[in-house]
Amino acid sequence: GIVFADTGIVGGIANNGIKDGGEPGIAGVTVKASTGATTYDSTMTDGAGNYTLWIPAAATSPVAITETNLGGYLSTGGGAGTTAGTYTRTSDSTGFTFAAGLSYVNVNFGDVPVNRLIANGQQTGSPGNALFYPHQFNAGSGGTVSFSVASASGWPVVLFRDSNCNGVIDAGENVISAAITVVAAEQVCLINKVTIPTGTALGVQDIATLQASFTYTNASPALLGAALVVLDTSTAGVGSGGLVLTKTADKATALPGETITYTIIYKNNGSTPISTIIISDTTPAYTNFFAASCGSLPAAVTTCTVSTQPALAGVGSIQWQLGGSLNSASTGQVSFSVKVNN
């Protein structure tokens, strides 16, 4: 059989437990044949997701073909193939009555990557002002996602969809009020706006909980993803604000040889312009530098240069130097990319 990504890409149907369209196989997944506690054979899928198991003639029925998911994957379904058996999602196995001397094929298993919601936020702001927390939801497969946000202290919170993922609530970007339909690998960018009530005592802190609930389309029986939660911690402070940096990645996981792009959003949460800004970061462990760049410049920021960076495929510090000044409530972004070591 084959273990495959049941994500519905290239014309397939997501989450239906059937390999269709261009859904690819998944390498390195453990599959075994057993009866009760007795394992007859165990193997790992090859680079195309295929596997073969051998069952001895003396095996006792019923035999179960069971898959063990890779970390970060969820089972959507499977097929009993020519065994005339039954696939059960709760055990992720196909059980059937075994007959010696026969070959069974198409005992398949469908998996999808789990969804991701990133990241927790923490800021300080003056009473009467608003703080803005960018977040990203990454869909592992097709389905619908619903978002909710609540303040522990009752502070006003409003969740916006950041359509262009620039970390700013632009004109035409609306409050999220209904479930959103997504396909595999789609990213939904969000901004949680938290207002610190006027008169809030200094040092008072609030935690806003942002939750994403996901339903997988076509799954039978119905399949609900685990609720994902991130926390935004806001503190009332004196003269607070100033430069706030928020860092995100374009993917939650990456294989050796793949590229990860990190984006750093900078914003002036203070009431006066900021000048002489230098943003510093460094290449993460087990990666090599690929490229660094500046995004579109906000008003009054006249220049952005990558003043320090490692050699290509090197490691080390990266710095961006901004010329001009960053006005109150203005925001921009810089980014860099690395390749994961083989």
XYZ file of C-alpha atoms in Angstrom, residues 2-335:
334
model
C 0.880 3.660 0.309
C 0.805 6.347 2.992
C -0.137 9.627 1.332
C -0.808 13.285 2.084
C -4.600 13.520 1.921
C -4.515 17.281 1.395
C -6.413 17.529 -1.878
C -3.622 19.212 -3.823
C -3.432 19.063 -7.651
C -7.070 18.138 -8.153
C -7.518 15.727 -5.280
C -10.251 15.771 -2.641
C -8.944 16.699 0.787
C -9.490 14.477 3.820
C -11.531 11.768 2.053
C -9.121 8.916 2.852
C -8.630 8.192 -0.861
C -5.459 8.946 -2.821
C -6.627 11.062 -5.719
C -5.389 13.954 -7.837
C -1.716 14.669 -7.286
C -1.639 13.818 -3.590
C 1.952 12.696 -2.862
C 3.216 9.808 -0.756
C 4.823 10.386 2.639
C 8.259 8.871 3.286
C 9.525 7.404 6.552
C 6.183 6.323 8.054
C 6.145 3.112 10.110
C 3.593 0.445 9.101
C 3.241 -2.977 10.730
C 1.294 -6.232 10.398
C 0.182 -7.838 13.659
C -2.349 -9.907 15.552
C -2.851 -8.626 19.066
C 0.564 -8.176 20.677
C 2.313 -10.300 18.019
C 4.001 -8.288 15.273
C 4.713 -10.244 12.085
C 6.493 -7.536 10.127
C 7.249 -3.820 10.351
C 8.686 -1.424 7.798
C 8.962 2.229 6.835
C 7.526 3.767 3.682
C 9.963 4.557 0.887
C 10.526 7.945 -0.713
C 7.216 7.703 -2.576
C 5.238 6.575 0.469
C 5.009 2.908 -0.609
C 5.411 -0.069 1.717
C 5.383 -3.875 1.592
C 4.778 -6.222 4.528
C 5.209 -10.006 4.723
C 2.812 -12.110 6.761
C 3.779 -15.703 7.652
C 1.485 -18.541 6.585
C 0.936 -19.433 10.239
C -0.408 -15.987 11.139
C -3.621 -15.883 13.150
C -6.636 -13.920 11.893
C -7.698 -11.223 12.112
C -4.519 -9.480 10.985
C -4.224 -5.718 11.458
C -2.189 -3.426 9.219
C -1.448 -0.392 11.382
C 0.192 2.935 10.594
C 2.061 5.105 13.100
C 1.884 8.752 12.091
C 4.951 10.914 11.794
C 5.122 13.701 14.345
C 3.018 16.662 13.241
C 0.559 14.575 11.197
C -3.069 13.577 11.694
C -4.913 10.591 10.159
C -7.896 11.414 7.927
C -8.809 7.963 6.646
C -7.675 4.857 4.806
C -8.696 2.033 2.560
C -8.858 -1.731 3.077
C -7.830 -2.398 -0.539
C -8.272 -6.004 -1.677
C -8.332 -7.423 1.869
C -12.158 -7.239 2.142
C -11.457 -5.889 5.636
C -12.342 -2.654 7.412
C -10.326 0.486 8.089
C -10.826 2.100 11.508
C -9.590 5.643 12.014
C -9.448 5.524 15.814
C -6.806 2.763 15.668
C -5.465 3.869 12.258
C -5.529 0.262 11.084
C -7.189 -2.125 8.637
C -8.293 -5.478 10.070
C -9.031 -8.457 7.831
C -9.265 -12.242 7.690
C -5.932 -13.548 6.446
C -5.425 -16.366 3.938
C -1.942 -17.791 3.240
C -0.567 -17.573 -0.275
C -2.426 -14.403 -1.279
C -1.186 -10.911 -2.028
C -3.170 -7.917 -0.811
C -2.794 -4.444 -2.318
C -4.003 -0.863 -1.859
C -4.107 -0.972 1.935
C -3.613 2.787 2.061
C -3.458 5.441 4.788
C -4.221 9.155 4.435
C -2.507 11.717 6.675
C -2.368 15.508 6.724
C -0.032 17.958 8.490
C -1.523 19.452 11.639
C -2.572 23.098 11.610
C -0.427 25.791 13.221
C -1.269 29.061 15.002
C 1.608 31.388 15.861
C 2.752 33.134 17.995
C 2.264 34.398 21.566
C 2.635 38.183 21.924
C 3.682 40.539 24.716
C 3.615 44.352 24.671
C 3.333 47.359 26.957
C 1.174 50.393 26.188
C -0.227 53.540 27.749
C -3.794 53.511 29.106
C -6.214 54.704 26.444
C -4.059 53.365 23.596
C -4.314 50.212 21.493
C -1.778 47.449 20.958
C -1.681 45.340 17.798
C -0.637 41.687 17.791
C 0.001 39.945 14.447
C -0.634 36.188 14.192
C -0.584 33.526 11.491
C -2.766 30.454 11.013
C -1.279 27.836 8.671
C -3.696 25.218 7.345
C -2.421 21.659 7.040
C -5.324 20.616 4.804
C -8.623 21.828 3.401
C -11.381 22.853 5.772
C -12.972 25.729 7.629
C -11.424 27.635 10.507
C -13.238 29.737 13.092
C -11.470 32.266 15.287
C -12.445 33.744 18.636
C -10.667 36.137 20.991
C -11.449 37.004 24.605
C -9.843 39.247 27.213
C -9.407 37.887 30.718
C -9.957 41.358 32.203
C -12.660 42.535 29.843
C -10.414 44.897 27.885
C -11.752 45.654 24.380
C -10.364 43.157 21.845
C -11.116 43.035 18.114
C -9.746 40.512 15.619
C -8.993 41.624 12.052
C -7.961 39.642 8.978
C -4.646 40.977 7.682
C -5.252 40.217 4.000
C -1.771 41.192 2.776
C 0.034 39.871 5.871
C 1.927 43.115 6.440
C 1.130 43.369 10.150
C -0.969 46.524 9.694
C -4.750 47.025 9.610
C -5.089 48.593 6.175
C -8.178 50.150 4.638
C -10.644 47.447 3.627
C -9.306 44.850 6.080
C -12.306 43.806 8.120
C -13.146 42.305 11.472
C -13.413 38.502 11.311
C -17.034 37.558 11.932
C -17.468 34.166 10.233
C -15.624 30.916 9.542
C -13.010 31.027 6.769
C -12.635 28.284 4.151
C -9.010 27.343 3.461
C -7.013 24.869 1.377
C -3.843 22.987 2.284
C -0.838 25.213 3.045
C -2.963 28.385 2.990
C -1.936 31.071 5.464
C -4.448 33.307 7.218
C -2.868 36.407 8.782
C -4.577 38.030 11.743
C -4.206 41.130 13.884
C -5.587 41.202 17.412
C -6.274 44.785 18.487
C -6.224 45.177 22.279
C -7.231 48.527 23.780
C -5.986 49.413 27.266
C -8.911 51.194 28.940
C -8.390 54.796 30.001
C -7.708 54.987 33.726
C -6.167 51.525 33.972
C -3.690 51.479 36.842
C -0.062 51.240 35.817
C 1.331 47.736 35.957
C -2.059 46.070 35.439
C -1.810 43.213 32.999
C -4.335 41.476 30.738
C -4.128 38.243 28.766
C -6.184 37.919 25.595
C -6.755 34.353 24.382
C -6.976 33.807 20.620
C -8.387 30.420 19.622
C -8.649 28.718 16.223
C -11.074 25.804 15.729
C -10.843 23.741 12.533
C -13.201 21.358 10.734
C -11.827 19.086 7.999
C -14.038 19.055 4.903
C -15.070 15.693 3.377
C -13.847 13.670 6.367
C -16.169 10.780 7.220
C -16.861 10.434 10.063
C -16.481 14.131 10.845
C -12.997 15.148 11.960
C -12.300 18.129 14.159
C -8.787 19.495 14.604
C -7.465 20.240 18.054
C -8.281 23.795 19.144
C -5.182 25.975 18.826
C -4.500 28.827 21.247
C -2.066 31.732 21.476
C -1.896 34.357 24.228
C -1.381 38.119 23.953
C -0.133 39.670 27.193
C -0.660 43.426 27.514
C 0.610 45.634 30.342
C -0.321 49.224 31.186
C 2.824 51.303 31.632
C 4.128 54.877 31.949
C 5.527 56.403 28.781
C 5.312 52.974 27.275
C 5.263 52.237 23.618
C 8.321 52.927 21.580
C 9.720 50.433 19.123
C 8.010 47.033 19.098
C 9.373 44.104 17.079
C 7.368 41.020 16.091
C 9.041 38.089 14.352
C 7.250 35.410 12.321
C 8.265 32.546 10.018
C 6.639 31.508 6.740
C 6.393 27.870 7.849
C 6.120 25.993 11.127
C 8.383 23.086 10.124
C 11.019 22.567 7.447
C 12.989 19.616 6.123
C 16.741 19.603 5.437
C 17.499 21.637 2.332
C 14.319 23.719 2.579
C 14.264 27.495 2.982
C 12.669 29.372 5.893
C 11.931 33.092 5.582
C 11.677 35.132 8.783
C 9.866 38.482 8.785
C 10.445 41.097 11.491
C 7.695 43.706 11.734
C 8.733 46.956 13.428
C 6.253 49.488 14.782
C 6.384 52.705 16.778
C 3.825 52.334 19.570
C 4.930 55.597 21.153
C 3.613 59.110 20.658
C 6.789 60.647 19.191
C 8.989 59.715 16.195
C 11.959 57.364 16.665
C 15.233 57.735 14.785
C 18.576 55.904 14.541
C 16.950 52.482 14.404
C 19.100 49.364 14.025
C 17.361 45.975 13.973
C 19.560 42.994 14.799
C 19.058 39.242 14.499
C 21.136 36.130 13.854
C 20.846 32.929 11.846
C 19.183 30.121 13.852
C 21.020 26.935 14.788
C 21.275 24.248 12.089
C 20.720 26.759 9.271
C 22.829 28.684 6.765
C 22.255 32.248 5.580
C 20.622 32.724 2.181
C 19.444 36.349 1.810
C 18.254 39.457 3.684
C 16.129 42.377 2.484
C 14.092 45.437 3.439
C 10.377 45.715 2.802
C 8.454 48.794 1.698
C 9.434 51.832 3.751
C 6.854 53.654 5.874
C 6.509 57.410 5.589
C 9.489 59.398 6.933
C 11.804 56.352 6.887
C 14.070 57.410 4.044
C 16.424 54.440 3.726
C 16.867 50.843 4.824
C 20.142 49.008 4.316
C 21.338 45.550 5.322
C 24.428 46.817 7.091
C 25.676 43.447 8.384
C 25.093 39.953 7.025
C 26.966 36.633 6.818
C 28.437 35.338 3.587
C 26.146 33.177 1.482
C 25.732 29.796 3.253
C 27.440 31.268 6.299
C 26.171 31.905 9.817
C 26.133 34.915 12.105
C 24.590 38.325 12.715
C 22.256 40.302 10.473
C 21.536 44.014 10.918
C 19.240 46.445 9.158
C 19.845 50.196 9.575
C 16.941 52.603 9.012
C 17.443 56.218 7.962
C 15.038 59.041 8.717
C 12.467 58.528 11.466
C 9.628 56.170 12.309
C 6.497 58.157 13.084
C 4.026 57.270 15.789
C 1.870 54.249 14.772
C 3.978 53.705 11.637
C 5.151 50.215 10.782
C 7.358 48.390 8.302
C 9.173 45.108 7.926
C 12.504 43.477 7.131
C 13.192 39.828 6.362
